[in-house]
Tab-separated table of C-alpha atoms in Angstrom:
chain	number	residue	atom	x	y	z
A	1	ALA	CA	146.924	152.690	148.545
A	2	HIS	CA	147.963	155.885	146.819
A	3	ASN	CA	151.082	154.273	145.390
A	4	LEU	CA	148.913	151.504	143.949
A	5	PHE	CA	146.782	154.158	142.274
A	6	LEU	CA	149.908	155.669	140.688
A	7	LEU	CA	151.106	152.253	139.484
A	8	LEU	CA	147.762	151.026	138.155
A	9	ARG	CA	146.342	154.188	136.546
A	10	PRO	CA	146.573	154.541	132.753
A	11	GLY	CA	150.171	155.384	131.961
A	12	GLY	CA	151.400	153.851	135.209
A	13	ARG	CA	154.029	151.139	135.301
A	14	PHE	CA	151.474	148.368	135.871
A	15	ALA	CA	148.462	150.023	134.232
A	16	THR	CA	145.243	148.020	134.366
A	17	SER	CA	141.814	149.629	134.301
A	18	GLY	CA	141.000	153.105	135.470
A	19	GLU	CA	138.350	151.631	137.743
A	20	ASP	CA	140.904	149.607	139.693
A	21	ALA	CA	143.192	152.614	140.042
A	22	VAL	CA	140.414	154.932	141.225
A	23	GLY	CA	139.361	152.311	143.755
A	24	TYR	CA	142.756	152.577	145.431
A	25	LEU	CA	142.652	156.368	145.233
A	26	ASN	CA	139.305	156.300	147.036
A	27	ARG	CA	140.820	154.026	149.648
A	28	ALA	CA	143.709	156.445	150.170
A	29	ALA	CA	141.218	159.285	150.649
A	30	GLU	CA	139.186	157.208	153.109
A	31	LEU	CA	142.370	156.602	155.079
A	32	GLY	CA	142.871	160.372	155.345
A	33	LEU	CA	145.365	161.248	152.601
A	34	SER	CA	144.499	164.823	151.642
A	35	ARG	CA	146.434	164.590	148.353
A	36	ALA	CA	144.135	161.753	147.309
A	37	MET	CA	141.064	163.836	148.186
A	38	ASP	CA	142.354	166.652	146.003
A	39	GLN	CA	143.069	164.275	143.115
A	40	LEU	CA	139.598	162.779	143.343
A	41	GLY	CA	138.161	166.292	143.210
A	42	GLU	CA	140.106	166.875	139.997
A	43	LEU	CA	139.076	163.552	138.429
A	44	TYR	CA	135.382	164.133	139.100
A	45	LYS	CA	135.647	167.745	137.903
A	46	ARG	CA	137.281	166.788	134.592
A	47	GLY	CA	135.537	163.465	134.053
A	48	ASN	CA	138.916	161.754	133.921
A	49	LEU	CA	138.810	157.981	134.711
A	50	VAL	CA	135.358	158.561	136.217
A	51	GLU	CA	132.139	160.152	135.005
A	52	ALA	CA	132.135	163.890	135.602
A	53	HIS	CA	130.258	164.642	138.822
A	54	PRO	CA	130.501	168.224	140.166
A	55	GLU	CA	128.917	167.332	143.504
A	56	GLU	CA	131.410	164.530	144.120
A	57	SER	CA	134.224	166.810	143.015
A	58	GLU	CA	133.151	169.488	145.477
A	59	ARG	CA	132.815	166.968	148.309
A	60	HIS	CA	136.372	165.687	147.859
A	61	TYR	CA	137.861	169.147	147.424
A	62	ARG	CA	136.171	170.372	150.595
A	63	GLN	CA	137.512	167.395	152.533
A	64	ALA	CA	141.032	168.295	151.388
A	65	VAL	CA	140.525	171.979	152.239
A	66	GLU	CA	139.278	171.015	155.700
A	67	GLN	CA	142.577	169.183	156.177
A	68	ASP	CA	144.385	172.416	155.194
A	69	TYR	CA	145.713	170.931	151.951
A	70	GLN	CA	146.642	174.164	150.168
A	71	PRO	CA	146.539	172.956	146.504
A	72	ALA	CA	142.860	172.081	146.960
A	73	LEU	CA	142.023	175.769	147.441
A	74	PHE	CA	142.627	176.403	143.751
A	75	GLY	CA	140.807	173.247	142.670
A	76	LEU	CA	137.697	174.147	144.662
A	77	ALA	CA	137.832	177.797	143.536
A	78	ASP	CA	138.033	176.712	139.890
A	79	LEU	CA	135.111	174.338	140.383
A	80	LEU	CA	132.918	177.013	141.961
A	81	LEU	CA	133.783	179.648	139.356
A	82	ASN	CA	133.924	177.655	136.138
A	83	HIS	CA	131.978	174.424	136.500
A	84	GLY	CA	128.247	174.093	137.000
A	85	GLU	CA	125.835	176.818	138.012
A	86	THR	CA	127.566	179.918	139.359
A	87	THR	CA	125.358	181.524	141.988
A	88	PRO	CA	126.336	184.788	143.716
A	89	GLU	CA	127.234	182.783	146.830
A	90	ARG	CA	129.449	180.344	144.911
A	91	LEU	CA	131.038	183.223	143.009
A	92	GLU	CA	131.903	185.050	146.221
A	93	GLU	CA	133.319	181.916	147.844
A	94	GLY	CA	135.246	180.972	144.704
A	95	LEU	CA	136.909	184.380	144.444
A	96	THR	CA	137.784	184.333	148.153
A	97	LEU	CA	139.360	180.881	147.828
A	98	LEU	CA	141.224	181.952	144.690
A	99	GLN	CA	142.624	185.045	146.390
A	100	THR	CA	143.799	182.893	149.298
A	101	ALA	CA	145.508	180.547	146.844
A	102	VAL	CA	147.178	183.553	145.189
A	103	ASP	CA	148.408	184.734	148.584
A	104	ASN	CA	149.849	181.235	149.081
A	105	ASP	CA	151.772	181.550	145.775
A	106	ASP	CA	149.837	178.862	143.900
A	107	ILE	CA	150.996	179.601	140.347
A	108	ARG	CA	147.814	178.170	138.806
A	109	ALA	CA	145.771	180.578	140.923
A	110	ILE	CA	148.055	183.497	140.085
A	111	ASN	CA	147.627	182.880	136.353
A	112	ASP	CA	143.841	182.535	136.642
A	113	TRP	CA	143.590	185.676	138.779
A	114	ALA	CA	145.710	187.435	136.150
A	115	VAL	CA	143.368	186.281	133.361
A	116	TYR	CA	140.317	187.469	135.285
A	117	ASN	CA	141.873	190.934	135.731
A	118	PHE	CA	143.200	191.028	132.169
A	119	GLU	CA	139.862	190.092	130.591
A	120	GLY	CA	137.472	191.574	133.168
A	121	ILE	CA	136.027	188.183	134.180
A	122	PHE	CA	134.289	188.185	137.591
A	123	VAL	CA	136.198	191.407	138.507
A	124	ASP	CA	136.697	194.855	137.013
A	125	LYS	CA	138.989	194.776	133.990
A	126	ASN	CA	142.544	195.856	134.783
A	127	GLU	CA	145.015	194.866	132.070
A	128	VAL	CA	148.008	196.444	133.830
A	129	GLU	CA	147.323	194.406	136.980
A	130	GLY	CA	146.789	191.329	134.826
A	131	VAL	CA	150.195	191.734	133.194
A	132	ALA	CA	151.857	192.213	136.589
A	133	LEU	CA	150.292	188.949	137.764
A	134	PHE	CA	151.324	187.164	134.547
A	135	ARG	CA	154.922	188.178	135.274
A	136	ARG	CA	154.609	186.800	138.785
A	137	ALA	CA	153.366	183.473	137.415
A	138	VAL	CA	156.096	183.454	134.747
A	139	ASP	CA	158.738	183.854	137.450
A	140	ALA	CA	157.396	180.611	138.918
A	141	GLY	CA	157.605	178.851	135.533
A	142	ASN	CA	153.955	178.854	134.458
A	143	ILE	CA	153.799	178.294	130.673
A	144	LEU	CA	150.197	179.533	130.469
A	145	ALA	CA	151.332	182.899	131.809
A	146	MET	CA	154.231	182.952	129.310
A	147	ARG	CA	151.773	182.631	126.447
A	148	ASN	CA	149.477	185.237	128.023
A	149	LEU	CA	152.369	187.700	128.209
A	150	GLY	CA	152.888	187.087	124.498
A	151	VAL	CA	149.252	188.030	123.880
A	152	ALA	CA	149.661	191.205	125.958
A	153	TYR	CA	152.686	192.334	123.946
A	154	GLU	CA	151.218	191.317	120.595
A	155	TYR	CA	148.121	193.475	121.063
A	156	GLY	CA	149.553	196.141	123.370
A	157	ARG	CA	147.261	195.322	126.272
A	158	GLY	CA	148.542	196.495	129.649
A	159	VAL	CA	151.958	197.119	128.050
A	160	GLU	CA	153.268	198.999	125.031
A	161	GLN	CA	152.868	196.863	121.920
A	162	ASN	CA	156.116	195.072	121.125
A	163	LEU	CA	156.042	192.266	118.570
A	164	ALA	CA	159.604	191.220	119.370
A	165	GLU	CA	158.650	190.728	123.020
A	166	ALA	CA	155.537	188.843	121.935
A	167	GLN	CA	157.731	186.560	119.821
A	168	LYS	CA	160.045	185.974	122.774
A	169	TRP	CA	157.283	184.960	125.164
A	170	TYR	CA	155.494	182.800	122.609
A	171	GLN	CA	158.761	181.017	121.894
A	172	THR	CA	159.391	180.506	125.617
A	173	ALA	CA	155.894	179.062	126.053
A	174	LEU	CA	156.424	176.822	123.026
A	175	GLU	CA	159.642	175.462	124.503
A	176	GLY	CA	157.701	174.768	127.692
A	177	GLY	CA	155.179	172.679	125.754
A	178	HIS	CA	152.158	174.994	125.397
A	179	PRO	CA	149.972	173.416	122.666
A	180	ASP	CA	148.351	176.623	121.337
A	181	VAL	CA	151.502	178.627	120.670
A	182	PRO	CA	152.216	177.390	117.109
A	183	ARG	CA	149.021	179.138	115.979
A	184	ASP	CA	150.079	182.294	117.840
A	185	LEU	CA	153.477	182.276	116.147
A	186	GLU	CA	151.880	181.750	112.738
A	187	ARG	CA	149.548	184.704	113.316
A	188	LEU	CA	152.398	186.853	114.602
A	189	ALA	CA	154.537	186.061	111.568
A	190	GLY	CA	152.008	187.883	109.402
A	191	LYS	CA	152.424	191.013	111.533
A	192	THR	CA	156.166	191.016	112.057
A	193	PRO	CA	158.037	193.150	109.526
A	194	THR	CA	161.092	191.829	107.729
A	195	TYR	CA	164.195	193.973	107.354
A	196	TRP	CA	167.279	194.379	105.203
A	197	TYR	CA	170.421	195.895	106.683
A	198	ALA	CA	173.578	197.333	105.118
A	199	LYS	CA	176.978	195.941	105.986
A	200	ASP	CA	180.253	196.403	104.075
A	201	ASP	CA	178.366	198.061	101.222
A	202	GLN	CA	176.085	195.047	100.874
A	203	ALA	CA	172.352	194.725	101.484
A	204	LEU	CA	171.763	191.680	103.670
A	205	GLY	CA	168.405	190.103	104.453
A	206	PRO	CA	165.605	189.644	104.771
A	207	VAL	CA	165.659	189.062	108.537
A	208	ALA	CA	162.796	189.039	111.020
A	209	LEU	CA	162.506	191.797	113.602
A	210	GLN	CA	163.740	189.595	116.449
A	211	ASP	CA	166.762	188.532	114.378
A	212	LEU	CA	167.609	192.157	113.604
A	213	GLN	CA	167.346	192.886	117.331
A	214	ALA	CA	169.834	190.087	118.003
A	215	LEU	CA	172.245	191.608	115.455
A	216	ILE	CA	171.921	194.952	117.218
A	217	ASP	CA	172.468	193.352	120.623
A	218	ASN	CA	175.676	191.611	119.538
A	219	GLY	CA	177.027	194.720	117.794
A	220	GLU	CA	176.847	193.533	114.188
A	221	VAL	CA	174.343	196.276	113.429
A	222	GLY	CA	174.930	199.684	114.996
A	223	SER	CA	172.510	202.502	115.705
A	224	GLU	CA	173.699	204.336	112.577
A	225	SER	CA	173.668	201.245	110.338
A	226	LEU	CA	171.233	201.641	107.463
A	227	ILE	CA	168.161	199.435	107.398
A	228	TRP	CA	165.134	199.127	105.154
A	229	LYS	CA	161.775	197.355	105.302
A	230	PRO	CA	158.839	197.269	102.873
A	231	GLY	CA	156.907	200.518	103.092
A	232	LEU	CA	159.931	202.767	103.687
A	233	PRO	CA	160.753	205.097	100.776
A	234	GLU	CA	164.495	204.894	101.522
A	235	TRP	CA	167.094	203.367	103.809
A	236	ILE	CA	167.238	204.883	107.285
A	237	PRO	CA	169.521	204.559	110.341
A	238	ALA	CA	168.484	201.744	112.649
A	239	SER	CA	168.018	204.246	115.481
A	240	ALA	CA	165.314	206.012	113.454
A	241	ASP	CA	162.993	202.961	113.301
């Protein structure tokens, strides 16, 4: 039943209507497949292939959680925290579920928990803890956390401001397919200084900060090489900037 859902859903090999596909997904859930319960929770939460229905979403997520299907912990936590009315009881349960998902190394939960700490959402603001959690999610390959690390370095939040590091993490997130990063890179370009550097009695440039860093790393520009950027009254050794 679940395989039929995968084949018949939009984008599947034998795609028909979403209604047919969801019918088989419901059947898989009725037969006890916890993965199908979790997927139904997501569909009803997002209004994807079905009309959004928070109550139905919660019912399916809870069935999956009752079967100890770990990915559903994050789905239910996200539903309780970010969809529909958030009562104190739902907030408390959502945060408990999210923390459990973090402890189980769910990278989606780790990134969300990082955001909540970083921005002070639902919990006391702690940018340093948020950055530490972003790094943990990055180590697991989460592109959302890669972009969030870029934000931290761009604005110096939880870390010392470093536009070259921001550029690196934005670029990594872009290569991973994050859709918002092109705007971040465009904004960052307006902040990143351009440099000229002296080599063999010639002034070469302009180069962006990250490109100058690469030249330093590969030895083409030394610590005593002269560099200049707009705003400096004269050329200075690279080590002085």
